[in-house]
Coordinates of C-alpha atoms and ligand atoms in Angstrom, one line a residue:
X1 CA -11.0 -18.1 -27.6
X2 CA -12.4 -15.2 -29.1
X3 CA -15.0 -14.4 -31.6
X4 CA -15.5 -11.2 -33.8
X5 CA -18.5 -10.6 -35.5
X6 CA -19.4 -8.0 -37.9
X7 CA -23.1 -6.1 -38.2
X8 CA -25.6 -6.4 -41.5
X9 CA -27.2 -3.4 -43.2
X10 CA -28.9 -1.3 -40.4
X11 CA -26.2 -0.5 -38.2
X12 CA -24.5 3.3 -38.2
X13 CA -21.1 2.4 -40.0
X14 CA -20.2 -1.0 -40.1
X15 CA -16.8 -2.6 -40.7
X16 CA -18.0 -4.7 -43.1
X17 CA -17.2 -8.5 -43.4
X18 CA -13.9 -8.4 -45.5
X19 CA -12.4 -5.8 -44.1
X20 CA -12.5 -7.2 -40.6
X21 CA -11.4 -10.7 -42.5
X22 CA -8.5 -9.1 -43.8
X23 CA -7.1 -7.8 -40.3
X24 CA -7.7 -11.7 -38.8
X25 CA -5.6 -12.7 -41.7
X26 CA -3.2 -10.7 -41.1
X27 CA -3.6 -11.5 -37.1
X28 CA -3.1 -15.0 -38.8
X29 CA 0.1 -14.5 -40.3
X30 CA 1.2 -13.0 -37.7
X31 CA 0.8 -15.6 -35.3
X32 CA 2.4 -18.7 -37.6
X33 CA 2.2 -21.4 -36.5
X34 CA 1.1 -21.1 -33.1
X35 CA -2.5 -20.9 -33.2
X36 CA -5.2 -22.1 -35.5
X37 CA -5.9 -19.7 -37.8
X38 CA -9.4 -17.7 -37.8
X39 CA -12.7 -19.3 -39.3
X40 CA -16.1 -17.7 -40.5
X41 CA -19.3 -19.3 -39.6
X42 CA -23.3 -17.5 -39.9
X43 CA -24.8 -16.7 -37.1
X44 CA -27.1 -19.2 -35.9
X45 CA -25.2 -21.8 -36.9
X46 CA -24.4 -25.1 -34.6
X47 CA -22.0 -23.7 -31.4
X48 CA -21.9 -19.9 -32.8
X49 CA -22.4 -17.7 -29.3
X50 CA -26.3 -16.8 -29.7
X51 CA -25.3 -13.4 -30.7
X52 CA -28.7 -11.0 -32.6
X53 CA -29.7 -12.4 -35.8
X54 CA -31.5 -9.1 -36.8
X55 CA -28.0 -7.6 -36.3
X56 CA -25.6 -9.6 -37.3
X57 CA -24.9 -12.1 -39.8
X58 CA -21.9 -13.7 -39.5
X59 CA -19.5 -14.4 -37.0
X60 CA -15.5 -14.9 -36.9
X61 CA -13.9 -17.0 -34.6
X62 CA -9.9 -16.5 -33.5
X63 CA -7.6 -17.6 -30.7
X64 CA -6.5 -14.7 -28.2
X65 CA -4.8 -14.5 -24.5
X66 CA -6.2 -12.8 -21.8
X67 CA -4.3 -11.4 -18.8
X68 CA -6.9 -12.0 -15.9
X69 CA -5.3 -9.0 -13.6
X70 CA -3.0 -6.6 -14.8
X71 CA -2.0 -5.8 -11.5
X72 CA -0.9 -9.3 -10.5
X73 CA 1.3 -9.7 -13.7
X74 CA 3.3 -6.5 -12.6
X75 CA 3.7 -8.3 -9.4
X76 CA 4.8 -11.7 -10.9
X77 CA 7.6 -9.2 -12.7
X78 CA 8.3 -7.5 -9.4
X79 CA 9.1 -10.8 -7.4
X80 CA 11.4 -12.2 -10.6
X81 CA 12.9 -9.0 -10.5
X82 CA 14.1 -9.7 -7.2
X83 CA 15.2 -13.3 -7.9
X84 CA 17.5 -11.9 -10.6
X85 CA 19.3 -9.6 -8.8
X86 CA 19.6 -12.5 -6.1
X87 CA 21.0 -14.9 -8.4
X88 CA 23.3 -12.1 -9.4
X89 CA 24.0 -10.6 -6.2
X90 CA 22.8 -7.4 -7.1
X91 CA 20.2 -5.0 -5.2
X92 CA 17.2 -4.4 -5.9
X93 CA 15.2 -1.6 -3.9
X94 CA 11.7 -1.1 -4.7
X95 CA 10.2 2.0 -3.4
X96 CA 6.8 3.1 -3.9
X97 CA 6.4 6.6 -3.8
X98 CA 4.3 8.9 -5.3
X99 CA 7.1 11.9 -5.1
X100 CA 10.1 12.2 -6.7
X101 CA 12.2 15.5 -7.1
X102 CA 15.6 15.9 -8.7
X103 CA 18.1 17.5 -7.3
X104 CA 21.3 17.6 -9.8
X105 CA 22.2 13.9 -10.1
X106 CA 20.1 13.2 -6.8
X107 CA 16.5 12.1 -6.9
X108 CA 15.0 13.2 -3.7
X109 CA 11.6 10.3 -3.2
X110 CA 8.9 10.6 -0.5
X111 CA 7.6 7.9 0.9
X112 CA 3.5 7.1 -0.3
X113 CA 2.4 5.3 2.9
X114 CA 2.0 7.9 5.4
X115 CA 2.4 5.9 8.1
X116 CA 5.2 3.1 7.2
X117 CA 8.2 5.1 9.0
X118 CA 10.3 5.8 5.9
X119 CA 11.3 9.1 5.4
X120 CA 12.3 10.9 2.1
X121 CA 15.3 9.5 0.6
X122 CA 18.2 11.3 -1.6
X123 CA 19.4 9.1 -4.2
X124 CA 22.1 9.2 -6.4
X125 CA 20.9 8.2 -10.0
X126 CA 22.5 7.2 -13.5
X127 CA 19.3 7.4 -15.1
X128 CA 15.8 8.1 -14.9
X129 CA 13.0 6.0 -16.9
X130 CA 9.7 8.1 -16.7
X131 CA 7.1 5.2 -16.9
X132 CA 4.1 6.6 -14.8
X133 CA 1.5 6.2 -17.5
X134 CA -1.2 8.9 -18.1
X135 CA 0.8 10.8 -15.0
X136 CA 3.6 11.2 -17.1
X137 CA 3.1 14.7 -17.3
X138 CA 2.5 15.1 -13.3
X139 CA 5.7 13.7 -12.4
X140 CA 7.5 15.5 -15.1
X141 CA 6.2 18.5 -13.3
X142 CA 7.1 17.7 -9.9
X143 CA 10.4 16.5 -10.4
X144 CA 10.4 19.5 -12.3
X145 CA 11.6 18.9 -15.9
X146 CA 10.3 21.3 -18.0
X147 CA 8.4 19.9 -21.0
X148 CA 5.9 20.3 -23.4
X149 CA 2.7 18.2 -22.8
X150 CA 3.2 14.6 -23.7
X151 CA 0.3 12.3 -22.9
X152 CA -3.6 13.3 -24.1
X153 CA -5.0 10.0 -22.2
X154 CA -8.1 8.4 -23.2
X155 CA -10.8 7.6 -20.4
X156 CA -12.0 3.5 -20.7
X157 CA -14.8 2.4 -18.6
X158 CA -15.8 -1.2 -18.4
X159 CA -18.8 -3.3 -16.1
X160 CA -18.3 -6.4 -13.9
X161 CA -21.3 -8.1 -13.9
X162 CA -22.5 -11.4 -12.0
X163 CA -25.0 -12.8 -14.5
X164 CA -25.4 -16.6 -14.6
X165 CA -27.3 -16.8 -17.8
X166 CA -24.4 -14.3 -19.7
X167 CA -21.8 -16.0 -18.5
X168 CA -23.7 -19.5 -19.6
X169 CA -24.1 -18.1 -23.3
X170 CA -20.4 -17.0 -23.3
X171 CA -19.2 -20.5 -22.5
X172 CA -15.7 -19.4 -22.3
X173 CA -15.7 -17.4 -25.4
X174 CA -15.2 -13.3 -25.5
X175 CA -17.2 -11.3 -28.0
X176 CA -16.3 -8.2 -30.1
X177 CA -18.7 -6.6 -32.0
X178 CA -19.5 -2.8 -32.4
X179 CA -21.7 -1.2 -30.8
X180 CA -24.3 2.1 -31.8
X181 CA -21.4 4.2 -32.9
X182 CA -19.7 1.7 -35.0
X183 CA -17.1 1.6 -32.0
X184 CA -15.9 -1.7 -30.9
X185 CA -17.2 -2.9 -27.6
X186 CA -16.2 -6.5 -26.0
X187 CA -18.4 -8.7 -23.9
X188 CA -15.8 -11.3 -21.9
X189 CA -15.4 -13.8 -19.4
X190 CA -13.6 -12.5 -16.5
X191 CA -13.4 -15.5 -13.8
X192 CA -16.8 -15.5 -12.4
X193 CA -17.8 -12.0 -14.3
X194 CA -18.5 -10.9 -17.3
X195 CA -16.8 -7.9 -18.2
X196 CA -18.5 -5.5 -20.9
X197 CA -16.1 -2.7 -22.6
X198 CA -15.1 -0.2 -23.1
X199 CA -15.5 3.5 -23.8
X200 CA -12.4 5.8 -25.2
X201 CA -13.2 9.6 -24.2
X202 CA -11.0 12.4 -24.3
X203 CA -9.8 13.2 -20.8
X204 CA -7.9 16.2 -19.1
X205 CA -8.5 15.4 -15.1
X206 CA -6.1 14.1 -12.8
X207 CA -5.9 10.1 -14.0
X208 CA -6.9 9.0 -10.4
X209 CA -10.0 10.8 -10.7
X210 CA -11.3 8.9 -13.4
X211 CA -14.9 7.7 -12.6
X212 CA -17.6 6.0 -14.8
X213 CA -20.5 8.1 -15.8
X214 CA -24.0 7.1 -15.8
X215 CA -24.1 8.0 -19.3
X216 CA -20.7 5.8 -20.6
X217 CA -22.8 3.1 -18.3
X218 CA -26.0 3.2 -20.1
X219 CA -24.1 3.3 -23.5
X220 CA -22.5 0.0 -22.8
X221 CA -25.5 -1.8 -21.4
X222 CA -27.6 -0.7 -24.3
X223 CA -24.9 -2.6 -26.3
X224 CA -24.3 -5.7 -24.7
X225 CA -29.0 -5.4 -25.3
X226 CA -27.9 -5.1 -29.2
X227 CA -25.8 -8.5 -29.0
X228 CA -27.6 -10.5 -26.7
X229 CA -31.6 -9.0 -26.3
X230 CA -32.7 -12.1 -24.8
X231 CA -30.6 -11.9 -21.7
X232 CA -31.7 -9.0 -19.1
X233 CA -29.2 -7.2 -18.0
X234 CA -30.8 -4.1 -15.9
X235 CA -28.4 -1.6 -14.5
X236 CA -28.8 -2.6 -11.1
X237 CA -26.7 -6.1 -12.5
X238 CA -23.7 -4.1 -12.5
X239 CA -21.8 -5.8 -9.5
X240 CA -18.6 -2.8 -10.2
X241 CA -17.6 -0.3 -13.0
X242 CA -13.7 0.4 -13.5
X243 CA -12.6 3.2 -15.3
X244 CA -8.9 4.1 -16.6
X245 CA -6.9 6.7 -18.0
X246 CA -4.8 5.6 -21.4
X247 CA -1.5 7.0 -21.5
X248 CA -2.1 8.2 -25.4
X249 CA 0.2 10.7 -27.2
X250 CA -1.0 14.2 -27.0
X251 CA -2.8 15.0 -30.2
X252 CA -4.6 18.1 -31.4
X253 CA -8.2 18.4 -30.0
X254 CA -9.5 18.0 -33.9
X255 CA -8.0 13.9 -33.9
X256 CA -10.9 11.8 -33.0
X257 CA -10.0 9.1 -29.5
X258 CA -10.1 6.6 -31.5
X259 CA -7.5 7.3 -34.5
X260 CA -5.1 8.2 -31.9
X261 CA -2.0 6.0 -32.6
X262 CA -1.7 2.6 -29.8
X263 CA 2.2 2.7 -30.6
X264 CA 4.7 3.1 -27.5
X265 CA 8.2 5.2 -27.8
X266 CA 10.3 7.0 -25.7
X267 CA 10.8 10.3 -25.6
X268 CA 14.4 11.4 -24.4
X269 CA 14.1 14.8 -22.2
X270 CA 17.3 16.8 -23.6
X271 CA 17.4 19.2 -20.5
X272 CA 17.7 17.2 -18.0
X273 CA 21.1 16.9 -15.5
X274 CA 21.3 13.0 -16.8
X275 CA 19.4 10.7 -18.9
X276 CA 16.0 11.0 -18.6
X277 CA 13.5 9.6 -20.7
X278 CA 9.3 9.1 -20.6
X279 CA 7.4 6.3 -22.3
X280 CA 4.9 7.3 -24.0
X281 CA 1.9 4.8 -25.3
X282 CA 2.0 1.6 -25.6
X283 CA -0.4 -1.1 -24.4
X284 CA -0.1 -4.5 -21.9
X285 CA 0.7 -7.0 -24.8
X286 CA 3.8 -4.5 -26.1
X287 CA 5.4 -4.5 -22.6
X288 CA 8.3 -6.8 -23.6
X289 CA 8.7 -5.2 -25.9
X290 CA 9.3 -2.0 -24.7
X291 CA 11.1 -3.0 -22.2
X292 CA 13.5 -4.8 -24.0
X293 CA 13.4 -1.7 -26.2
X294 CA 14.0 1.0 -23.2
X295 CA 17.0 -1.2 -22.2
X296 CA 18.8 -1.4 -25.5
X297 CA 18.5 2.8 -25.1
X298 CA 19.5 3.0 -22.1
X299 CA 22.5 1.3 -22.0
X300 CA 23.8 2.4 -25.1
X301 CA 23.6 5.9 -23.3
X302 CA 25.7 4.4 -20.8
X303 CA 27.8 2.8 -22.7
X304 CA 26.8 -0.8 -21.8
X305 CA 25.4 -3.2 -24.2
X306 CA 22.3 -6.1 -23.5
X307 CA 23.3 -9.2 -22.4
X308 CA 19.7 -11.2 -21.6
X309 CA 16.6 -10.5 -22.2
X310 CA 13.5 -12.3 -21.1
X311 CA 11.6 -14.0 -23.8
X312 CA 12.4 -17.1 -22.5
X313 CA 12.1 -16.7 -19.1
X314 CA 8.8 -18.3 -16.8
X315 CA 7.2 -16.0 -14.6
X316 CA 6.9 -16.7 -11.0
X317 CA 3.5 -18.3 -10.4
X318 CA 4.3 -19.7 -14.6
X319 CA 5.6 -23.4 -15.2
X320 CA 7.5 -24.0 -18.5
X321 CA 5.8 -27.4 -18.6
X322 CA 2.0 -27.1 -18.9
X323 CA 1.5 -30.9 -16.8
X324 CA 2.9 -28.5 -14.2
X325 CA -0.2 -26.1 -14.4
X326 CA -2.3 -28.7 -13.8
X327 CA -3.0 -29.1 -10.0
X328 CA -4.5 -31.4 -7.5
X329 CA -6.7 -28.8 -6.1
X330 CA -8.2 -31.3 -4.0
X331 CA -4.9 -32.2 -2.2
X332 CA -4.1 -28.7 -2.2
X333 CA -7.2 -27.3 -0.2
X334 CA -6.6 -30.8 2.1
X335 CA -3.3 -29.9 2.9
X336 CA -3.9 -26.3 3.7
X337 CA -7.3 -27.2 5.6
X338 CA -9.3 -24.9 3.3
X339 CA -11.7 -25.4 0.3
X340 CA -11.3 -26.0 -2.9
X341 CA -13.2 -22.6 -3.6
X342 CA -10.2 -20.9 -1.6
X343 CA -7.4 -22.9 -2.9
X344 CA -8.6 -21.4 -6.5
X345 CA -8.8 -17.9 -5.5
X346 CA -5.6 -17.9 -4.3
X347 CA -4.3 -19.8 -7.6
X348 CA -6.0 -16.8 -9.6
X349 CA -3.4 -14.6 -8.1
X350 CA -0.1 -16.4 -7.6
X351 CA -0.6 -19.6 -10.1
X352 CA 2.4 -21.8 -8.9
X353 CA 3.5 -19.9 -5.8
X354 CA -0.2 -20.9 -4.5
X355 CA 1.4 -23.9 -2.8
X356 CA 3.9 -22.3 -0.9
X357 CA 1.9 -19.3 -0.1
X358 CA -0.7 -21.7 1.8
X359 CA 1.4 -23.7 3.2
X360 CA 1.5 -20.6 5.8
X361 CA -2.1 -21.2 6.7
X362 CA -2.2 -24.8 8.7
X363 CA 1.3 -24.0 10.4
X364 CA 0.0 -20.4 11.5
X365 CA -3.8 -21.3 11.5
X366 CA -4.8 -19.2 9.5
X367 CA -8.7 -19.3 8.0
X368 CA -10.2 -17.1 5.7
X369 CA -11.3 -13.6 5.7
X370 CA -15.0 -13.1 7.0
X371 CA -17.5 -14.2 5.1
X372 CA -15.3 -14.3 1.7
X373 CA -13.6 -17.3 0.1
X374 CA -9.7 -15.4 -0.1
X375 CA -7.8 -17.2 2.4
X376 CA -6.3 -14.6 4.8
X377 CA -2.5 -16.2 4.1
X378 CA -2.6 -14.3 0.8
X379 CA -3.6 -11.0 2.5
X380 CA -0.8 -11.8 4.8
X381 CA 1.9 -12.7 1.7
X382 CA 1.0 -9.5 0.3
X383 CA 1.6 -7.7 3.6
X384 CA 5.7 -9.0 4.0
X385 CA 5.8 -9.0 0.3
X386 CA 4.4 -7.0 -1.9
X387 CA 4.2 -4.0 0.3
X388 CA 0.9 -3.5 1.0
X389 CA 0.6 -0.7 3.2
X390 CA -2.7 0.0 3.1
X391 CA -6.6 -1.4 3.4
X392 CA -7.2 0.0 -0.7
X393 CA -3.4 -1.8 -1.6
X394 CA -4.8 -4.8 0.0
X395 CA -8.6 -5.0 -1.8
X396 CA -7.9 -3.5 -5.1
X397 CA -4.3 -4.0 -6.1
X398 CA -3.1 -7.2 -4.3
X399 CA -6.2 -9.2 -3.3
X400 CA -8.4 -8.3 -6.1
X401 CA -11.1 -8.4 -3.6
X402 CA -13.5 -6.0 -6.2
X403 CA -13.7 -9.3 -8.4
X404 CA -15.6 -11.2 -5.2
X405 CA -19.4 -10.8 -5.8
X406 CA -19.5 -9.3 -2.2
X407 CA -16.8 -7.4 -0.3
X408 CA -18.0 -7.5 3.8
X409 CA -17.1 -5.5 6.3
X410 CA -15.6 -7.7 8.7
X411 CA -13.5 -8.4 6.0
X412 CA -11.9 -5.0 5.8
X413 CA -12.0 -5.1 9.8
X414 CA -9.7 -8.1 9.4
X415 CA -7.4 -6.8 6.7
X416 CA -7.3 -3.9 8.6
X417 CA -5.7 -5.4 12.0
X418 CA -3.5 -7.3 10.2
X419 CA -2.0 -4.4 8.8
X420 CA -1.8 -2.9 12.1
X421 CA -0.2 -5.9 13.6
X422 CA 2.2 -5.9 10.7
X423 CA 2.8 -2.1 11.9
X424 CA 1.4 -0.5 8.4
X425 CA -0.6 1.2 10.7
X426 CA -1.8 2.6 14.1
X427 CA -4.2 1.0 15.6
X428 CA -6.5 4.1 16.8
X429 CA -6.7 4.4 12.8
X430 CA -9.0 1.0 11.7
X431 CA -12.0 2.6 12.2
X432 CA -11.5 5.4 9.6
X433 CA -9.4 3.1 7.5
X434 CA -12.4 0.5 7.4
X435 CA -14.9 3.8 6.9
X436 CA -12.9 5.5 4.3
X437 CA -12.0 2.1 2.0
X438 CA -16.2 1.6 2.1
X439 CA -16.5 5.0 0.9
X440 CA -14.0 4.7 -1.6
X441 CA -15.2 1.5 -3.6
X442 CA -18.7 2.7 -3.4
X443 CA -17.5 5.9 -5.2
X444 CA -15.1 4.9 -7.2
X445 CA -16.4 1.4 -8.4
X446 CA -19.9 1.3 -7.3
X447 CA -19.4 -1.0 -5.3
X448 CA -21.6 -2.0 -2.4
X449 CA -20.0 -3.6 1.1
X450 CA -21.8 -6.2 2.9
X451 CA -22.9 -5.1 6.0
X452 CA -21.8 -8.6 8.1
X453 CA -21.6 -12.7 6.9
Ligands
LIG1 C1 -9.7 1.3 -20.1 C2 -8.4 0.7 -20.6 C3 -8.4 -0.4 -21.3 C4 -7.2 -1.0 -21.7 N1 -7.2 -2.2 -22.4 C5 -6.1 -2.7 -22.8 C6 -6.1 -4.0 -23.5 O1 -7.1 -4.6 -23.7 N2 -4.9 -4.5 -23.9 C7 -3.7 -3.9 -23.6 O2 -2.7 -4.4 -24.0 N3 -3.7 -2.7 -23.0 C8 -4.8 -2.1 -22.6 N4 -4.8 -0.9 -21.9 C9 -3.5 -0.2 -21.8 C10 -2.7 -0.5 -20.6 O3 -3.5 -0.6 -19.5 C11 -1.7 0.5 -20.5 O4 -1.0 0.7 -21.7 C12 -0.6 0.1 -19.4 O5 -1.3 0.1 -18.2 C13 0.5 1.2 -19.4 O6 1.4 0.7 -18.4 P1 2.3 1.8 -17.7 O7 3.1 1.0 -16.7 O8 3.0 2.6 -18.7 O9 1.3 2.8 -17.0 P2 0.3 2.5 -15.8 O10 -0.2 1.1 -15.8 O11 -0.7 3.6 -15.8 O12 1.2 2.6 -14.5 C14 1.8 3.8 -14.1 C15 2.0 3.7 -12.6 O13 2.7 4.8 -12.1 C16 2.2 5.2 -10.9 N5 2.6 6.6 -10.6 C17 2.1 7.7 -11.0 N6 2.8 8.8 -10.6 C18 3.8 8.3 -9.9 C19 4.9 8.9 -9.2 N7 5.1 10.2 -9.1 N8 5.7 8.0 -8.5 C20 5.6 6.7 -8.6 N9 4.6 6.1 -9.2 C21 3.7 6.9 -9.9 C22 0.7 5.0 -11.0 O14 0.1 4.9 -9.8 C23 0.6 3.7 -11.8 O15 0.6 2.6 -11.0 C24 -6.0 -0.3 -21.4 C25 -6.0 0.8 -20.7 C26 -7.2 1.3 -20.2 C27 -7.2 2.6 -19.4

């Protein structure tokens, strides 16, 4: 559920309470049918979030979805991927790569994992779908295509925060509200976090370098202090910050970051030895519909027409019957020999597939990882198949470890010798790996390992 709110006199340019009425009616219409439609209600009143009366005055409350982890929704897509070329008997090859170089109607790809024995590959392609985000440009570069500049990304920070009494006052609802600057900011539940965004800054850097600043982290706690002063939130409450690079259209340097258009489309690279196109834009909720879009495209360019899409289709780790998304977590955890705690960290990441995921941990013995709740047959399912290859694919990309209040290092040690035993890696190499995934979250995320549990 979420709730949108809208500031009184005072504030530097608010919204103002009809105009923000008018888009929820229009988010209404919209979504006919399926969800209740938006209400208004003053602040203060009975069950209204305790948001600041000398700020605000009223409140709107509307349905919304939230996808927990990004990452693990592009995995649910990967593994149905495969199940449809199964049930088709066609291959599917996923390679992850951070390389690719064309070569006439062969695309030359290097492997990314330095140590996982694959060499570079020549490939001969029908077409080429561009769809590395805010690299867009990069790989155009490398492959090389020559181009004019086609992304102008916009950096986004947000803050994780364990905080009890937030996450008490919340109760399950997200906020939106604007914050100084009349830009809208969100304070949201996020599992056992709250998570309080975001900023939208013109960036030019590699994407991967991307890193909060103290200032964009300041800005944002003084905001969440407008909304809710009675909750202490000093900076040393930030568990983790995460900070991203939007894959926005390149606009003129005169177009503000925040009237830059949200809309996806693809843009068709005439040069090229064979279709080739780059996506540019578009957001998480639009991804359907850019897919389906892309397809339609691209098969018409080769002369092949759509036969299925998936709007109907349930994820893996989704059940088209909700009674199916209701488990007995306390048979679960009995049957795997693990707590409850566990069974629902592991259901955070693979929903259905949980079951048959842990059923790997009594017949193998398997525990949990040192001193943290995520049962080590999920680190292992990841490892033979989702391709982890390496400790940061593990914690921040499969495992979501940066979501557990505290990371520890015998953790890492762990995660670490299973990749080695899975041959991701040579053993003389845990050490460093263990040394150089520390450094890396407490740089990139702020995030501070345990020493030992
Ligand atoms: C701060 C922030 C907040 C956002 N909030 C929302 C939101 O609330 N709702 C919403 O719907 N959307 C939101 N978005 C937008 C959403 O995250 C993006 O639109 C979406 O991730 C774009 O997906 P993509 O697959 O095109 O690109 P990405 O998710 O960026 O994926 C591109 C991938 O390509 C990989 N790659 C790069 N180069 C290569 C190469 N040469 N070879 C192989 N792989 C390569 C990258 O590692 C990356 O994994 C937000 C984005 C940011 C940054």
């Amino acid at each position: 559920m979420g709730w949108r709110w809208w500031p009184g006199a005072g504030s530097n340019r608010p919204r103002g309470e009809w105009l923000v009425r008018m888009g929820l009616e229009m988010y209404d219409l919209y979504a006919s049918g399926d969800l209740p439609g938006h209400t208004a209600l003053r602040v203060g009143s009975y069950n209204a979030p305790p948001v600041n009366p000398q700020v605000y005055r009223s409140l709107c409350k509307y349905f919304d979805a939230q996808v927990m982890y990004p990452e693990r929704l592009v995995w649910s897509m990967l593994h149905d991927c495969r199940r449809i070329a199964a049930d088709g008997q066609v291959l599917f090859t996923l390679l992850t790569h951070t390389q690719a170089r064309l070569n006439g109607r062969q695309l030359v790809v290097e492997s990314a994992a330095p140590h996982d024995g694959e060499t570079a590959q020549a490939l001969t392609v029908e077409t080429i779908v561009n769809a590395t985000g805010a690299w867009v440009d990069a790989t155009l570069a490398k492959l090389p295509i020559p181009s004019e500049r086609l992304i102008g990304g916009t950096r986004g920070t947000h803050l994780f925060l364990f905080h009890q009494q937030l996450h008490e006052i919340l109760g399950g609802k997200g906020i939106y509200a604007e914050a100084e600057d009349g830009r809208p900011i969100f304070v949201l539940p996020l599992g056992d976090c709250v998570m309080v965004g975001t900023t939208d800054e013109p960036f030019d850097g590699p994407p991967e370098t991307a890193v909060a600043t103290e200032a964009e982290i300041a800005y944002l706690l003084r905001a969440l202090g407008s909304v809710f002063p009675q909750v202490a939130v000093p900076r040393s409450d930030v568990n983790f910050h995460g900070c991203g690079v939007r894959p926005l259209p390149y606009v003129d340097k005169k177009t503000s970051a925040g009237a830059i258009t949200r809309r996806h489309w693809l843009h068709r690279h005439e040069d090229a030895s064979l279709p080739l196109v780059s996506v540019i834009g578009g957001k998480l909720t639009t991804c359907r519909s850019l897919a389906e879009e892309a397809t339609a495209q691209i098969l018409g360019w080769l002369n092949k027409t759509v036969v299925a899409n998936s709007r109907e289709r349930v994820l893996p780790g989704n059940a088209r019957d909700n009674e199916q998304l209701v488990i007995d977590w306390a048979s679960l955890a009995h049957q795997s020999g693990l707590s409850h705690a566990s069974v629902e960290h592991a259901w955070s990441l693979l929903g259905t597939m949980t079951p048959q995921v842990l059923s790997d941990a009594l017949a193998n013995q398997r525990g949990l990882l040192p001193g943290m709740q995520m049962p080590e047959s999920v680190a292992q399912f990841a490892i033979e198949h989702e391709q982890a290859a390496t400790l940061e694919d593990l914690v921040e990309r499969r495992l979501m470890l940066l979501y557990h209040r505290d990371i520890t290092r015998p953790a890492l040690q762990r995660l670490a010798q299973m990749l080695i035993d899975a041959g991701r890696m040579p053993a003389e190499d845990l050490d460093a790996a263990v040394e150089q995934c520390i450094a890396r979250l407490a740089r990139h995320y702020g995030k501070q390992v345990s020493e030992s549990k």
